[in-house]
Short mmCIF file of C-alpha atoms and ligand atoms in Angstrom, two decimals:
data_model
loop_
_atom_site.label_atom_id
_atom_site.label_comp_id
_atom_site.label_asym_id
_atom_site.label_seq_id
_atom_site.Cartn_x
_atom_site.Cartn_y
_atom_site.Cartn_z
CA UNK A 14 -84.56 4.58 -140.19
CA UNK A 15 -82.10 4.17 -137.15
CA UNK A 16 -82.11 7.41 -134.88
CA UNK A 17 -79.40 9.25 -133.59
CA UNK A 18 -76.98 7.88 -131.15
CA UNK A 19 -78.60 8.34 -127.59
CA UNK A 20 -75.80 10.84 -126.70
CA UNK A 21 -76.30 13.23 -129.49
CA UNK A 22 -80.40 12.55 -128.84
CA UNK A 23 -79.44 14.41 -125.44
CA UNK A 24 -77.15 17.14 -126.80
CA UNK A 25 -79.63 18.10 -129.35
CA UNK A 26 -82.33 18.10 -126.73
CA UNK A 27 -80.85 20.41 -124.68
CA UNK A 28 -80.28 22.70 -126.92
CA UNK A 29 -83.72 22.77 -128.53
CA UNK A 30 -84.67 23.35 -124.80
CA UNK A 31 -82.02 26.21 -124.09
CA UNK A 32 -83.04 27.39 -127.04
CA UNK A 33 -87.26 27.78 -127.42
CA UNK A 34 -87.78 31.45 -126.45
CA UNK A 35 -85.85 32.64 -129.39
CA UNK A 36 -87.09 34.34 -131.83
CA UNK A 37 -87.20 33.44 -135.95
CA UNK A 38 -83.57 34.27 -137.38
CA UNK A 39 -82.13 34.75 -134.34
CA UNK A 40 -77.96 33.97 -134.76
CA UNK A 41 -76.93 31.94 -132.26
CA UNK A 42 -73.16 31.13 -131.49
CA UNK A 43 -70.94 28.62 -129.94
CA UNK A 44 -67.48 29.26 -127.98
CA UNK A 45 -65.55 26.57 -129.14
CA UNK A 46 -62.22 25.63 -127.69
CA UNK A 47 -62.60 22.19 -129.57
CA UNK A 48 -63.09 20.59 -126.25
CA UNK A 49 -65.30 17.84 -126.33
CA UNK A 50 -68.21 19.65 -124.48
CA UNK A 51 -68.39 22.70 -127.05
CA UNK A 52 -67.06 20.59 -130.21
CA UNK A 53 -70.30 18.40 -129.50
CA UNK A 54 -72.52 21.90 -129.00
CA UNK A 55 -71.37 23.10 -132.04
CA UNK A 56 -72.08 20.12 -133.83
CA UNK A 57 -75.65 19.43 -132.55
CA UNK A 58 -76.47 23.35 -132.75
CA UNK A 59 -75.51 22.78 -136.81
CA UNK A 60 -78.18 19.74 -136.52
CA UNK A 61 -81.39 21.55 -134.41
CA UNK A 62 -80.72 25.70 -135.50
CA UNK A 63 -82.30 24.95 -138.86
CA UNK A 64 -85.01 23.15 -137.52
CA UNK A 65 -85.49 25.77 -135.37
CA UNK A 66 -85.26 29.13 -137.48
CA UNK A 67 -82.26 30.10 -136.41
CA UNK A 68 -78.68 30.93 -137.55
CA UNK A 69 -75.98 29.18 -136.37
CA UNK A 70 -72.14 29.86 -136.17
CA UNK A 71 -68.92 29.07 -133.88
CA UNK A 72 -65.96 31.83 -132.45
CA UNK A 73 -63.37 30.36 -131.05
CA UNK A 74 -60.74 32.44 -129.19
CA UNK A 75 -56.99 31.56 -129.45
CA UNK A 76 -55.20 32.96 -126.50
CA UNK A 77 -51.89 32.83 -128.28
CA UNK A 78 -50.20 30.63 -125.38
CA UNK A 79 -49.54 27.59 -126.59
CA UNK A 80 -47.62 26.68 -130.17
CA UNK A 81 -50.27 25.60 -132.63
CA UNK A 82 -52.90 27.27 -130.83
CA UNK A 83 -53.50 29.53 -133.69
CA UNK A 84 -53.90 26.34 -136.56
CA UNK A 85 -56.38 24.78 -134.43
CA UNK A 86 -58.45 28.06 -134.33
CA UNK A 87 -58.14 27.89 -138.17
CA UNK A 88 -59.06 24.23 -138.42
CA UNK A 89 -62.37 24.55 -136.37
CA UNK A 90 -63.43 27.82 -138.20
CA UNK A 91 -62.56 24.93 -141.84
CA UNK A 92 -64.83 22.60 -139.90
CA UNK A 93 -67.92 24.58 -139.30
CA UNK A 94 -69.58 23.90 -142.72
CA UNK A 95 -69.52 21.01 -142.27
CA UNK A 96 -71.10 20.54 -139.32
CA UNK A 97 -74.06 22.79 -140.42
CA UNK A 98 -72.33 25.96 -139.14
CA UNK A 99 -72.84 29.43 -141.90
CA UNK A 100 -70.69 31.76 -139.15
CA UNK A 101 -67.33 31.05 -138.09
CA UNK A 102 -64.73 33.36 -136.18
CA UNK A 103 -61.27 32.68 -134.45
CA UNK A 104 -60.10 35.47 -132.68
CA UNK A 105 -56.37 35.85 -131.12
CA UNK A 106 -56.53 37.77 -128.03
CA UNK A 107 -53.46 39.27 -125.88
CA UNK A 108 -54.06 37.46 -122.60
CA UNK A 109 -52.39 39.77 -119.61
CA UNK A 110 -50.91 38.55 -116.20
CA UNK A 111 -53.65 40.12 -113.74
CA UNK A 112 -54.72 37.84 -111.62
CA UNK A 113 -52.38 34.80 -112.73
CA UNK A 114 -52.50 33.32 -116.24
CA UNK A 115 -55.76 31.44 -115.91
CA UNK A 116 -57.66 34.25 -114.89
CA UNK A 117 -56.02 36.59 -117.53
CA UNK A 118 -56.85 34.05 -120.07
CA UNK A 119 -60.68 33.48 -118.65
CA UNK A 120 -60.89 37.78 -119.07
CA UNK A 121 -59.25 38.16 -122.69
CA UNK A 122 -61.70 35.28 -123.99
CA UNK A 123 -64.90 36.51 -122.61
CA UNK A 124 -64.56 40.07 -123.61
CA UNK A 125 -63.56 38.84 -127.12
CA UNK A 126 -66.53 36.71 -126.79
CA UNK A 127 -68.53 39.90 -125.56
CA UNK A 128 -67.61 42.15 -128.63
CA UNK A 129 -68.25 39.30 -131.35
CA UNK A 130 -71.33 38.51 -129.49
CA UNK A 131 -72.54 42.75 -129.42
CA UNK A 132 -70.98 42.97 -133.33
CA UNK A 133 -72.90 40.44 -134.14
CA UNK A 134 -75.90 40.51 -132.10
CA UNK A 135 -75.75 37.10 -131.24
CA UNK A 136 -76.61 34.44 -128.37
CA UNK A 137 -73.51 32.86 -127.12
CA UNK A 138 -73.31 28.91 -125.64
CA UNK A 139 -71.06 27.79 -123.45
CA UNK A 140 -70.15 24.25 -123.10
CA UNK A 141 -69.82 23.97 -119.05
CA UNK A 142 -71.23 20.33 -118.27
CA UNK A 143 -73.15 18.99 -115.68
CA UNK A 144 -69.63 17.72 -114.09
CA UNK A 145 -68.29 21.57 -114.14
CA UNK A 146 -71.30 22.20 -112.11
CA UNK A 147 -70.57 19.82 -109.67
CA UNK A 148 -66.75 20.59 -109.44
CA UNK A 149 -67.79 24.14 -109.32
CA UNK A 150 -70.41 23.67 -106.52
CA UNK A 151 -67.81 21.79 -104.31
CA UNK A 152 -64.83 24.16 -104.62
CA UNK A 153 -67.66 27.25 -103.85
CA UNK A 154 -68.76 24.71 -100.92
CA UNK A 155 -65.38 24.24 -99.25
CA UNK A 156 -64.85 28.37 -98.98
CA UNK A 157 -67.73 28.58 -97.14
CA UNK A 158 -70.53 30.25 -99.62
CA UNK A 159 -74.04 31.07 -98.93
CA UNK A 160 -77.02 29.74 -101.21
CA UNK A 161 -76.21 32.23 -104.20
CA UNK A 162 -72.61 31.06 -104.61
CA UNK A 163 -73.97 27.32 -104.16
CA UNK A 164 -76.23 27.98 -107.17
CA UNK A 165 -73.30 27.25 -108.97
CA UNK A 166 -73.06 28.67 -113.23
CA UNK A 167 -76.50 29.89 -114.15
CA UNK A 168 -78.19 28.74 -117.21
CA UNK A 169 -78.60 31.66 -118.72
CA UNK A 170 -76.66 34.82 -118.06
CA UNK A 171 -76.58 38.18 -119.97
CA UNK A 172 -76.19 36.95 -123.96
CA UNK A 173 -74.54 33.58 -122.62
CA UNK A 174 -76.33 30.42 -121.99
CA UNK A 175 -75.32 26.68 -120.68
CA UNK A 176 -77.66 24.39 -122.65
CA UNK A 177 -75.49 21.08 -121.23
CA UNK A 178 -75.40 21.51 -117.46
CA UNK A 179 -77.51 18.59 -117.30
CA UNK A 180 -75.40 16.84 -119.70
CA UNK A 181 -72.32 15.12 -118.28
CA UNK A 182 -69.07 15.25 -119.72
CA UNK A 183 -68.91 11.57 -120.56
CA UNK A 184 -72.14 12.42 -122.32
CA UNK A 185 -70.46 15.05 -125.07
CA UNK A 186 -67.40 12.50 -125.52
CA UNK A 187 -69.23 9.80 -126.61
CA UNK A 188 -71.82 12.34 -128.73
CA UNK A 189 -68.26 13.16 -130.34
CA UNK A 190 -67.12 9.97 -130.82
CA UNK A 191 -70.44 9.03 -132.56
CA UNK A 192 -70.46 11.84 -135.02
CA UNK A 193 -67.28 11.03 -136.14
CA UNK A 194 -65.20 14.36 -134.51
CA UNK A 195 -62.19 13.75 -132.49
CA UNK A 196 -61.45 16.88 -129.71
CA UNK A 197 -59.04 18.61 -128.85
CA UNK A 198 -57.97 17.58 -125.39
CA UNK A 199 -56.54 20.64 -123.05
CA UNK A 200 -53.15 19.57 -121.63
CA UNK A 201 -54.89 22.18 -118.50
CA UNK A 202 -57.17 19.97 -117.73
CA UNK A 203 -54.70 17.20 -116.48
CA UNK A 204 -52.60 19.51 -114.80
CA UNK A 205 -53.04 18.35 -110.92
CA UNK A 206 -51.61 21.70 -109.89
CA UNK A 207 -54.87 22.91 -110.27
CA UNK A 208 -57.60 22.57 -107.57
CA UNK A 209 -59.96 22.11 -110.12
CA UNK A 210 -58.57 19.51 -111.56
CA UNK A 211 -57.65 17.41 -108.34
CA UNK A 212 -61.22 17.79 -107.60
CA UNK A 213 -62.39 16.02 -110.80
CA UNK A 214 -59.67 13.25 -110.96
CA UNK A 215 -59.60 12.63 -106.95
CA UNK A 216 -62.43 14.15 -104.90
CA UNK A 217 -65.22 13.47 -107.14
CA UNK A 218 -64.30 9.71 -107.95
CA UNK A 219 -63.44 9.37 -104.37
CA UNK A 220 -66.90 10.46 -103.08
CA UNK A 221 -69.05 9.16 -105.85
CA UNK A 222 -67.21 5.21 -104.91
CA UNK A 223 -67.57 5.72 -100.97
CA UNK A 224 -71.06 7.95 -100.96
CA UNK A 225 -72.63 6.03 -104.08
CA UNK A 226 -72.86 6.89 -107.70
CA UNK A 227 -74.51 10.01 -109.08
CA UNK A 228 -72.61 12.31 -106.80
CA UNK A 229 -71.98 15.09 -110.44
CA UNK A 230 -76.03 14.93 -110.65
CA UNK A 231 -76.53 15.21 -106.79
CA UNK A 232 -74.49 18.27 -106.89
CA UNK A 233 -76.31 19.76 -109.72
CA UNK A 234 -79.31 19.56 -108.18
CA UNK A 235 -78.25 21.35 -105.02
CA UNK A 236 -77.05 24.43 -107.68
CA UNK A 237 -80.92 24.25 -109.38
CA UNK A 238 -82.51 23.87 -105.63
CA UNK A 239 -79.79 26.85 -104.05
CA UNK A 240 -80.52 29.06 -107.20
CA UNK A 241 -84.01 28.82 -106.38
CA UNK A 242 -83.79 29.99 -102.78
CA UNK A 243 -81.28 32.74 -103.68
CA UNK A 244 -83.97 34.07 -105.93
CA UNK A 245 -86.35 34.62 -103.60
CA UNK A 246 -83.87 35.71 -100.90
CA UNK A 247 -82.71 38.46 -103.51
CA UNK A 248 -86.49 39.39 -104.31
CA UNK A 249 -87.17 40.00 -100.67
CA UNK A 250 -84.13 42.08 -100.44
CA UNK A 251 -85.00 44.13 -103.12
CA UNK A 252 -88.37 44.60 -102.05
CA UNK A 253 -87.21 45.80 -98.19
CA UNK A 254 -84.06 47.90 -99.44
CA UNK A 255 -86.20 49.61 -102.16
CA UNK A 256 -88.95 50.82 -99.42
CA UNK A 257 -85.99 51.31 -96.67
CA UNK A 258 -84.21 53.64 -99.09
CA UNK A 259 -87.14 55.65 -99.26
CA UNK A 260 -87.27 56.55 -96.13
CA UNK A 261 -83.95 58.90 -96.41
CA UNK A 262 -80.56 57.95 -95.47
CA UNK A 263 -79.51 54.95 -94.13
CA UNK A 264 -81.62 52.24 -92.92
CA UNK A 265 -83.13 52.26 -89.81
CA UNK A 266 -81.86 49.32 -87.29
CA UNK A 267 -85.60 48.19 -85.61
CA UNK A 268 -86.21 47.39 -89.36
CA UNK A 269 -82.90 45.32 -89.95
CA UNK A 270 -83.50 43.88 -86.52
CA UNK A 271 -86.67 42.20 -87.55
CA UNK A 272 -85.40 40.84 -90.67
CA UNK A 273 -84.45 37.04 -91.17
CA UNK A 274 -80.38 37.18 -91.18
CA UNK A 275 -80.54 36.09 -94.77
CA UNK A 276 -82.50 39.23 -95.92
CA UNK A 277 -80.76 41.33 -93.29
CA UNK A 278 -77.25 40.49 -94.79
CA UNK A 279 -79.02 41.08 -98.66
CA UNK A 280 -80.04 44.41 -97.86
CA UNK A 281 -76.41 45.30 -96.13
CA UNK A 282 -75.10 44.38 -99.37
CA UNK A 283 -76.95 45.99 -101.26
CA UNK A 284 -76.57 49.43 -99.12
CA UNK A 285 -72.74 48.94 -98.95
CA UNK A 286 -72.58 48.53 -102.91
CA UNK A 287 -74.84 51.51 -103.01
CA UNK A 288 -72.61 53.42 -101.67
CA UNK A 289 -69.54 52.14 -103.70
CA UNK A 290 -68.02 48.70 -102.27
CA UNK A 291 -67.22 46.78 -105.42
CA UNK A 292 -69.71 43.44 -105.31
CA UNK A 293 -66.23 41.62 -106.44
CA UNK A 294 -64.28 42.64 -103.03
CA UNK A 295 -67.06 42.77 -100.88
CA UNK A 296 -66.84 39.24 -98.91
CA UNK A 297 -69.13 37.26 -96.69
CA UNK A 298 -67.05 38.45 -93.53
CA UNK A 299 -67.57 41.90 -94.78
CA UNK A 300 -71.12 41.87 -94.52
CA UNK A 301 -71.22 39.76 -91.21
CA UNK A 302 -68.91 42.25 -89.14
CA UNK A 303 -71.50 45.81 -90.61
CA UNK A 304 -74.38 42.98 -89.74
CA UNK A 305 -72.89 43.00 -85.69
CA UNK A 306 -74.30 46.44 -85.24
CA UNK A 307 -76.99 44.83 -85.23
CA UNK A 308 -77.08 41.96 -83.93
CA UNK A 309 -74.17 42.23 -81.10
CA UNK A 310 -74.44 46.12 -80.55
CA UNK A 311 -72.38 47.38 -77.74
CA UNK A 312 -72.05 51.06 -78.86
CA UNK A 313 -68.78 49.67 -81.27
CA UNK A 314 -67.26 51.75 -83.40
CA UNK A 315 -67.50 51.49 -86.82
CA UNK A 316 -66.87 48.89 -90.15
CA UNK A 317 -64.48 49.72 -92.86
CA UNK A 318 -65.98 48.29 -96.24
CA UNK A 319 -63.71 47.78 -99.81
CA UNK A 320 -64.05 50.47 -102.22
CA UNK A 321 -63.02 53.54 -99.04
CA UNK A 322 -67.10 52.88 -97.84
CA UNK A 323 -67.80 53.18 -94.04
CA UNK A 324 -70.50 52.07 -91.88
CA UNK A 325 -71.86 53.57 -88.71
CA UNK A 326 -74.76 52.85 -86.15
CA UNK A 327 -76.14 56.15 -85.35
CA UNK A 328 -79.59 57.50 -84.08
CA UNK A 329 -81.33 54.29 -84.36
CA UNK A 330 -79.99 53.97 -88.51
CA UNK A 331 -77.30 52.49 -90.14
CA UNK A 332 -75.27 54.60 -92.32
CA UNK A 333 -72.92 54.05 -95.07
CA UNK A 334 -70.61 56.52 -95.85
CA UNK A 335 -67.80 57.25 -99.29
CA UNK A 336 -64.95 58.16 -98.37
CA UNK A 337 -64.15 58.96 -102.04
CA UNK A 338 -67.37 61.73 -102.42
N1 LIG B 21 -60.53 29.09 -126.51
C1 LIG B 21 -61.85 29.14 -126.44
N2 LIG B 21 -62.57 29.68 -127.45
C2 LIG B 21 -63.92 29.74 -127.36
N3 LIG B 21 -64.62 29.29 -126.31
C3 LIG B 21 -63.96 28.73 -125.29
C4 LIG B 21 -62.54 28.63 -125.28
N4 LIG B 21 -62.16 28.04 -124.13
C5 LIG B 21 -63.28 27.78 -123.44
N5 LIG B 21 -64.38 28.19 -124.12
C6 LIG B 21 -65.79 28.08 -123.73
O1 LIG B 21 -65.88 28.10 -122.32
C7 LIG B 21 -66.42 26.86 -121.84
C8 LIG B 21 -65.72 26.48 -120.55
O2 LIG B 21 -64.37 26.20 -120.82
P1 LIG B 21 -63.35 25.87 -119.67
O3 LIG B 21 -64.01 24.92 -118.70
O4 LIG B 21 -62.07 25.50 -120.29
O5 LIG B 21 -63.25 27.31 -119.01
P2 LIG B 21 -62.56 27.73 -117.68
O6 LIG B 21 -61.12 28.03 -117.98
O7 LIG B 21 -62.86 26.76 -116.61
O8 LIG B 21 -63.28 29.13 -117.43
P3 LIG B 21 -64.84 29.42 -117.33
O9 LIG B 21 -65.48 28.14 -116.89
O10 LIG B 21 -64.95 30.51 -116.32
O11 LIG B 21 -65.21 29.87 -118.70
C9 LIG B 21 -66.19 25.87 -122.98
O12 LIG B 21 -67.11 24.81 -122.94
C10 LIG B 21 -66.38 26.76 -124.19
O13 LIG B 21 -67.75 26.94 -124.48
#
């Protein structure tokens, strides 16, 4: 008997993969757009969930933007039987403007995804390829990021996993092509106004001609290899601002002297959210200019953090103080 087409061979192995821990019966879900990434999930989850022991199902999430968007939804939930599928959800969200229409969109879908996921107490998979890693690795590399933004989309995250982030793009088009399913291709995704997409049709080509081919996996790696040191970076962190905290308030400065900068700047952040900065606001920059009354202490006065916090150098600690409490 012939075997599988070598492309759905790899989409079905990295699910079974993603998958293992689970337990027996566990419902498992994809978020399908009908993009050729999650339309081949979907399709190879229908294959290996049964083999597995668990349940299997699709949501999709219309956004309501586009004309037709809705009949799509409905055509996708049609197809799921027949791809081995016994749940299938669309769900039309109201997408608002914060943050620009992409972001709006990108917030509607995953709390949508969020409450089916909590309804139905399911695992959710996300289709992000090994090629989104790499675009998203590069854009996070041109801001300037430290190792834990370098690390890129993590594999698993809260109730959402990323079985194909070893998987390239090409990889789930031709897995599509040999099951016989023909995607829906996002007019976004061509749109050159977006950086993302100028990085996939003009960076990433360009380097992976001049610097040799396998740039997308190159890239990858550095997220695996990044996430790796971030986790232990964060671990130490922990460790020192768990027994600093215990000594009363603040943290005392010998201590944060004799830290590596990377821990030093951890436990900063982790003080400064303590105290109320929002993680989301609080930048790089932020935690560099607190870190100076430190490093480059000349009696100065003191930082202004997001989220109203302040931070002072006084009596040999640093404090961080709410101006909201
Ligand atoms: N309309 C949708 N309904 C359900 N799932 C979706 C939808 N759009 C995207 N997804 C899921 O999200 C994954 C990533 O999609 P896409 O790259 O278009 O997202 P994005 O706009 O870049 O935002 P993000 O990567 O932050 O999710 C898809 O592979 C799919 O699993």
């Amino acid at each position: 008997m012939m075997g599988p087409h070598p492309a759905v061979a790899d989409v079905r192995r990295a699910i079974r993969e993603s998958l293992s821990d689970l337990d027996e019966g566990s419902l498992v879900l994809v978020a399908c757009s009908g993009g050729a990434d999650s339309l081949a999930l979907a399709a190879c989850l229908g294959f290996v969930a049964p083999r597995l022991g668990l349940r299997a199902g699709l949501v999709t999430v219309d956004h309501d933007l586009q004309p037709g968007s809705r009949s799509r939804a409905d055509d996708l939930v049609r197809l799921s039987p027949s791809l081995g599928l016994d749940v299938a959800e669309a769900v039309t969200v109201q997408v608002g403007t914060l943050g620009g229409p992409e972001a709006a969109a990108r917030i509607a879908r995953y709390a949508a995804l969020d409450e089916v996921s909590a309804r139905l107490g399911a695992v959710v998979l996300l289709g992000h390829t090994r090629d989104d890693q790499a675009e998203t690795v590069l854009l996070r590399l041109a801001r300037g990021s430290g190792a834990r933004s370098l690390s890129g989309m993590a594999e698993v995250s809260g109730v959402y996993r990323r079985p194909l982030l070893g998987v390239s793009r090409t990889r789930t088009e031709e897995a599509c092509a040999a099951l016989g399913l023909i995607p829906w291709h996002d007019p976004h995704n061509d749109d050159p106004r977006f950086t993302r997409v100028k990085v996939r049709q003009t960076l990433l080509p360009l380097l992976e001609s001049d610097l040799g081919p396998g740039i997308a996996d190159a890239l990858a790696r550095t997220a695996r290899l990044c996430r790796d040191d971030a986790d232990a970076l964060d671990d130490w962190a922990d460790r020192v601002y768990a027994e600093a905290r215990d000594l009363g308030t603040g943290l005392s400065t010998a201590l944060l002297a004799e830290l590596p900068a990377a821990v030093r700047r951890r436990v900063i952040h982790r003080a400064a959210v303590a105290a109320g900065s929002p993680p989301s606001a609080l930048a790089a920059v932020h935690i560099e200019e607190a870190e100076r009354l430190i490093t480059r202490w000349t009696g100065q006065k003191g930082v202004d953090l997001p989220g109203g916090v302040g931070v002072v150098r006084r009596y040999g600690r640093l404090m961080f103080t709410s101006s909201l409490s």
